[in-house]
CSV table of C-alpha atoms in Angstrom, one decimal:
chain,number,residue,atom,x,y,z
A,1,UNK,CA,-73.7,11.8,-277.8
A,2,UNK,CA,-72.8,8.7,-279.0
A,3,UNK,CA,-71.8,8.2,-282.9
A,4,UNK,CA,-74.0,5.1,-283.4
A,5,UNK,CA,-72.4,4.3,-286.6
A,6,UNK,CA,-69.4,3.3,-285.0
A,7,UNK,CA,-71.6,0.3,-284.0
A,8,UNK,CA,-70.9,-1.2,-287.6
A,9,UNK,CA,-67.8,-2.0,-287.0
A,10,UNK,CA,-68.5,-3.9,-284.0
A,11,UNK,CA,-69.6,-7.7,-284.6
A,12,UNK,CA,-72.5,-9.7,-282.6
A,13,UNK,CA,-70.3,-11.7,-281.3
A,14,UNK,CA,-68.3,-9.0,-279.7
A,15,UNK,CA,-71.4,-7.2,-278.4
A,16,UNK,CA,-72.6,-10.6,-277.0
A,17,UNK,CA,-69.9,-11.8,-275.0
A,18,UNK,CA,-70.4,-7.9,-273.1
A,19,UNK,CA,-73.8,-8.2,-273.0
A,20,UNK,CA,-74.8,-11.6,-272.3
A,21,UNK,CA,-77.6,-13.8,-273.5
A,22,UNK,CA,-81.0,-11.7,-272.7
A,23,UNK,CA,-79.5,-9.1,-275.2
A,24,UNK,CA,-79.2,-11.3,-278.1
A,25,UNK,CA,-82.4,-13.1,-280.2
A,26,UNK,CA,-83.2,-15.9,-280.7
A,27,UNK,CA,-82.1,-17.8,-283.7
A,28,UNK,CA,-85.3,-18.1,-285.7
A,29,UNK,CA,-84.9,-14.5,-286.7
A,30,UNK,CA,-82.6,-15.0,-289.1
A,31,UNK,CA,-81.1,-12.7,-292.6
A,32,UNK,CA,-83.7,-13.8,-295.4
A,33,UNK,CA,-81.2,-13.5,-298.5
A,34,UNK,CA,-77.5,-14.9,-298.6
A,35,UNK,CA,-74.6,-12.7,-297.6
A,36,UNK,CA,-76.7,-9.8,-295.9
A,37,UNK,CA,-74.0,-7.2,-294.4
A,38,UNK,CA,-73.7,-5.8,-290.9
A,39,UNK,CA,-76.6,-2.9,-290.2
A,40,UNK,CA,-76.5,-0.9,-287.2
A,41,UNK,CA,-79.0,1.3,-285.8
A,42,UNK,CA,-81.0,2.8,-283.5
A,43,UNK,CA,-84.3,1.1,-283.2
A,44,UNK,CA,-87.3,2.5,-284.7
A,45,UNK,CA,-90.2,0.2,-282.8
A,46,UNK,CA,-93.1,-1.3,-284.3
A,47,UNK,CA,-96.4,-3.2,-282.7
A,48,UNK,CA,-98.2,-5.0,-284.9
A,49,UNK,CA,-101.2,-7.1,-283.5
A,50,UNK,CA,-101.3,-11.2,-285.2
A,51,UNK,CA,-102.3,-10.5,-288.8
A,52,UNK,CA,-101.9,-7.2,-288.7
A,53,UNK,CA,-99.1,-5.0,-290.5
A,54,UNK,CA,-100.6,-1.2,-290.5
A,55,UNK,CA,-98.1,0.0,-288.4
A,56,UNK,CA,-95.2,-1.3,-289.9
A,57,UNK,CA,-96.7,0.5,-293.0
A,58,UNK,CA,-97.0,3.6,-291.3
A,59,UNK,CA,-93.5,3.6,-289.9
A,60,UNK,CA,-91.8,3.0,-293.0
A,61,UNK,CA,-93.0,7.1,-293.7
A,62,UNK,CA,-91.7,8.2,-290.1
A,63,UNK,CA,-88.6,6.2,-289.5
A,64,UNK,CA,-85.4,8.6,-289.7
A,65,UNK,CA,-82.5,7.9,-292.6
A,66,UNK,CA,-79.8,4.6,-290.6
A,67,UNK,CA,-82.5,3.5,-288.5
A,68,UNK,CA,-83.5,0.0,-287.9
A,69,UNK,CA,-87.5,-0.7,-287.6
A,70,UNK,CA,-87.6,-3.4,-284.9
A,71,UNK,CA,-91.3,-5.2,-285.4
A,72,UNK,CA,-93.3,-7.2,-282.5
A,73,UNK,CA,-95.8,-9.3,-284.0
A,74,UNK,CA,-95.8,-12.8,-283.1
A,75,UNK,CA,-97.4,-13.6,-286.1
A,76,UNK,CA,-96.1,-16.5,-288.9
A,77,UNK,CA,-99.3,-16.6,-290.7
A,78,UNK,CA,-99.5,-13.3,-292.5
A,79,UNK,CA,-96.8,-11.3,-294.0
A,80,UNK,CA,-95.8,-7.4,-292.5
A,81,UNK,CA,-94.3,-6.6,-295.6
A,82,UNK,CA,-93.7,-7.1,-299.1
A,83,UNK,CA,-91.1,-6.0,-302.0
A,84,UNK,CA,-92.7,-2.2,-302.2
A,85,UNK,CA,-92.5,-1.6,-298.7
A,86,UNK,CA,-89.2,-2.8,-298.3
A,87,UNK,CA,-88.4,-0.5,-301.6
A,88,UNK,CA,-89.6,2.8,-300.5
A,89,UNK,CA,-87.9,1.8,-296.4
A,90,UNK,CA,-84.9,1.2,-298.6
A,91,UNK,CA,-85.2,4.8,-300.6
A,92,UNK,CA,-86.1,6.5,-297.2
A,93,UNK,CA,-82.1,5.3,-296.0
A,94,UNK,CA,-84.1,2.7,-293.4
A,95,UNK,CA,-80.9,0.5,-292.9
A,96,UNK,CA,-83.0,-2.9,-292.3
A,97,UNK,CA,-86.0,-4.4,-290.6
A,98,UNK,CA,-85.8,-6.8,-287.6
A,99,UNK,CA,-89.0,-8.7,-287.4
A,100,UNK,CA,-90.7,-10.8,-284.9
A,101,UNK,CA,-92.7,-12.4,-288.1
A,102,UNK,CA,-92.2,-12.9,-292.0
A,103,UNK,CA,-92.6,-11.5,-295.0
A,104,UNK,CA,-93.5,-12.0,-298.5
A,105,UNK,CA,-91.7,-10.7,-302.1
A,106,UNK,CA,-88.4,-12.4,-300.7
A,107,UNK,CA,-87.1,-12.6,-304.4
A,108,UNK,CA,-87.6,-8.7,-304.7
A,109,UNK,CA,-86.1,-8.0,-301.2
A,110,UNK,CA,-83.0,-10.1,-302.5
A,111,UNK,CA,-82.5,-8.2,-305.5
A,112,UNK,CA,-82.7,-4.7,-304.0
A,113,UNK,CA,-80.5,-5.6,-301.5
A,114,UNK,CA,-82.4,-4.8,-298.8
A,115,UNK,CA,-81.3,-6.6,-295.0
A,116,UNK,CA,-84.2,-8.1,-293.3
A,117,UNK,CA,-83.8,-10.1,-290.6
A,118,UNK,CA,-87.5,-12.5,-289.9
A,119,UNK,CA,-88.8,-15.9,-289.0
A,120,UNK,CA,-89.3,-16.4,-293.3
A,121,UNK,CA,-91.6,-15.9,-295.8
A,122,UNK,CA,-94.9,-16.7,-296.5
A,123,UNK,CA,-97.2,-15.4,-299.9
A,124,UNK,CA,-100.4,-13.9,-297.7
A,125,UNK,CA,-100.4,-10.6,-297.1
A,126,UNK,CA,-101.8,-9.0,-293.5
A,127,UNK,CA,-104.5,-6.6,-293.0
A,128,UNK,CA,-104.3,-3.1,-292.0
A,129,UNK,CA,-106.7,-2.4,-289.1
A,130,UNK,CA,-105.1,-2.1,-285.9
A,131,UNK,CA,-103.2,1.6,-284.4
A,132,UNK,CA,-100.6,1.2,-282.2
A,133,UNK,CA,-98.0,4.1,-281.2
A,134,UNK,CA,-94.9,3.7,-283.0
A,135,UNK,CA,-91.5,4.0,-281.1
A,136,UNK,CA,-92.9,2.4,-278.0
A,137,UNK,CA,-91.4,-0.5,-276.0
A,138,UNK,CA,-91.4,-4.0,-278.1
A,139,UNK,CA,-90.5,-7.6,-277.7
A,140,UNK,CA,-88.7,-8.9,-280.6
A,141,UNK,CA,-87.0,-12.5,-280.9
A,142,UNK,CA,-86.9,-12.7,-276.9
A,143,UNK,CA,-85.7,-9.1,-276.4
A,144,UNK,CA,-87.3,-6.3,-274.4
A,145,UNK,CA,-86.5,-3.3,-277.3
A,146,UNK,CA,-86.8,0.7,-276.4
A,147,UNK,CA,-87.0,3.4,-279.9
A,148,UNK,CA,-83.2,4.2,-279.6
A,149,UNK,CA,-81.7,0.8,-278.7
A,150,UNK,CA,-79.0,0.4,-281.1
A,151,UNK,CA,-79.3,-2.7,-283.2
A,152,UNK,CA,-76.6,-4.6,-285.0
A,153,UNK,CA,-77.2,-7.4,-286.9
A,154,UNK,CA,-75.5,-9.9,-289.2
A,155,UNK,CA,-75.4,-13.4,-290.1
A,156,UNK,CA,-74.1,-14.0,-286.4
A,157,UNK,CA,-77.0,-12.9,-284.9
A,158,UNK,CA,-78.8,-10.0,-283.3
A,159,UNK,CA,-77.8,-8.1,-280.6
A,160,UNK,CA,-79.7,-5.0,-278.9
A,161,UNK,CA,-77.5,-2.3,-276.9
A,162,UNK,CA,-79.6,-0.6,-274.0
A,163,UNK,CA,-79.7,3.1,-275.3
A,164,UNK,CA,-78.3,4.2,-271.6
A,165,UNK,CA,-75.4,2.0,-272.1
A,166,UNK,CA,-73.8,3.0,-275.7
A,167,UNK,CA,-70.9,4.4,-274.6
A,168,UNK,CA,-69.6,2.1,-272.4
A,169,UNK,CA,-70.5,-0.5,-274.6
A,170,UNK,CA,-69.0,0.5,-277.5
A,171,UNK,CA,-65.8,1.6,-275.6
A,172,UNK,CA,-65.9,-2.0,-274.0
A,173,UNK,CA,-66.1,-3.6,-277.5
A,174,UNK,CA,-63.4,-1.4,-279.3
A,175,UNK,CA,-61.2,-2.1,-276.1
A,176,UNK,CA,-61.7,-6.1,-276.5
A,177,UNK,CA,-61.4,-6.3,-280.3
A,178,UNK,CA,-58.3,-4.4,-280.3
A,179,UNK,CA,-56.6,-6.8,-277.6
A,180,UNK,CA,-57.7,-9.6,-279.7
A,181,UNK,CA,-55.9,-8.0,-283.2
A,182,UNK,CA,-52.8,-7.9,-281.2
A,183,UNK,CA,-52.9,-12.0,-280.2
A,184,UNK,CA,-51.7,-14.6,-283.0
A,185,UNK,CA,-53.1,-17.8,-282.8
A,186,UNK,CA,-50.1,-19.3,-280.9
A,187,UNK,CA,-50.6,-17.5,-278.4
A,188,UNK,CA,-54.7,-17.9,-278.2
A,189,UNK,CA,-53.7,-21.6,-277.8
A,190,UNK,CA,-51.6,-21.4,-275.5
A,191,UNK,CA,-53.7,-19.5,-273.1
A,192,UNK,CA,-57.0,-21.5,-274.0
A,193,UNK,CA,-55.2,-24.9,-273.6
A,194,UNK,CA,-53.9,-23.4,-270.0
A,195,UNK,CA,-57.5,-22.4,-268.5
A,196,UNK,CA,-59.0,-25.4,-270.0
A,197,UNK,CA,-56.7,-27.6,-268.5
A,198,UNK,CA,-57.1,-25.5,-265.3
A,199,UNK,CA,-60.7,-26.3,-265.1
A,200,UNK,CA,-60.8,-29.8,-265.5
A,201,UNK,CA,-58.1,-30.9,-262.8
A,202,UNK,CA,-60.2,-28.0,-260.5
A,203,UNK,CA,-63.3,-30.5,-261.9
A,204,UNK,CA,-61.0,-34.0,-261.0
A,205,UNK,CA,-60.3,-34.9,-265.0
A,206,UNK,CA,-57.4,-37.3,-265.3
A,207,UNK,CA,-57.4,-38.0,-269.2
């Protein structure tokens, strides 16, 4: 079974260049306080209808210790969560929230140091109507995301690993970021310069 802590040490980036672009969110889900470090998870999935955030409230409760609650929404008008939500995901060991959405008590969220990643922040709070099973398969910032994805996120971005493909993945990224410790500069530039110049005389550039 894969260690899916060793994911921490593993940087979007890295994990984006394996995986390509349907993997990776889009960029308006985005770290909501300065200097947020790298989380890394397995996904703990969330549906929560337009101006709805019951389930997210529920989850909070259910969610195991490192993981990361990934939220579908689609929803900009009404917040999923607030500073005492985020407090007690924070005191459960939740490691961040990934949301399709915003939320509100940003200034709390900031000073408890807890990572959530959303579209921003707005003051009205949701209702709390709609069920939905938890840990079921979302859509979140462009990405199809199954309960057990793991998640890593930073200020580079977020990137989901399939849960089938851990292993390889993370043997893939440890592989690449190793051969890239060994390589100084010099010979990065040399090597770029060589297969950029290689493409544009295949592409007919005389300059």
């Amino acid at each position: 079974m894969t260690d899916v802590t060793g994911f921490k040490d593993i940087p979007p980036t890295t994990l984006a260049d394996l995986l390509g672009r349907e993997q990776v969110m889009d960029i308006g889900i985005r770290p909501l306080w300065p200097s947020t470090p790298r989380v890394a998870g397995p996904a703990f999935t969330v549906k929560c209808p337009p101006g709805d955030n019951l389930m997210l409230h529920a989850a909070i409760h259910r969610a195991e210790p490192g993981s990361v609650v990934v939220v579908e929404s689609g929803d900009v008008d009404h917040a999923l969560a607030g500073g005492n939500v985020c407090a007690v995901a924070r005191r459960r060991g939740i490691a961040a929230f990934v949301a399709d959405g915003v939320i509100r008590d940003l200034a709390e969220v900031r000073e408890m140091g807890f990572p959530v990643f959303a579209r921003g922040v707005i003051p009205i709070p949701g209702t709390k109507k709609a069920v939905h099973p938890l840990n079921a398969q979302v859509r979140c910032g462009g990405v199809t995301v199954d309960a057990g994805d793991v998640v890593v996120a930073d200020e580079e971005g977020i990137v989901v690993v399939p849960g089938a493909r851990l292993d390889e993945v993370l043997a893939a990224a440890r592989k690449k970021l190793a051969k890239e410790a060994g390589e100084t500069l010099d010979v990065w530039e040399e090597t770029h310069r060589a297969r950029i110049d290689k493409i544009l005389a295949e592409k007919g550039f005389e300059g």
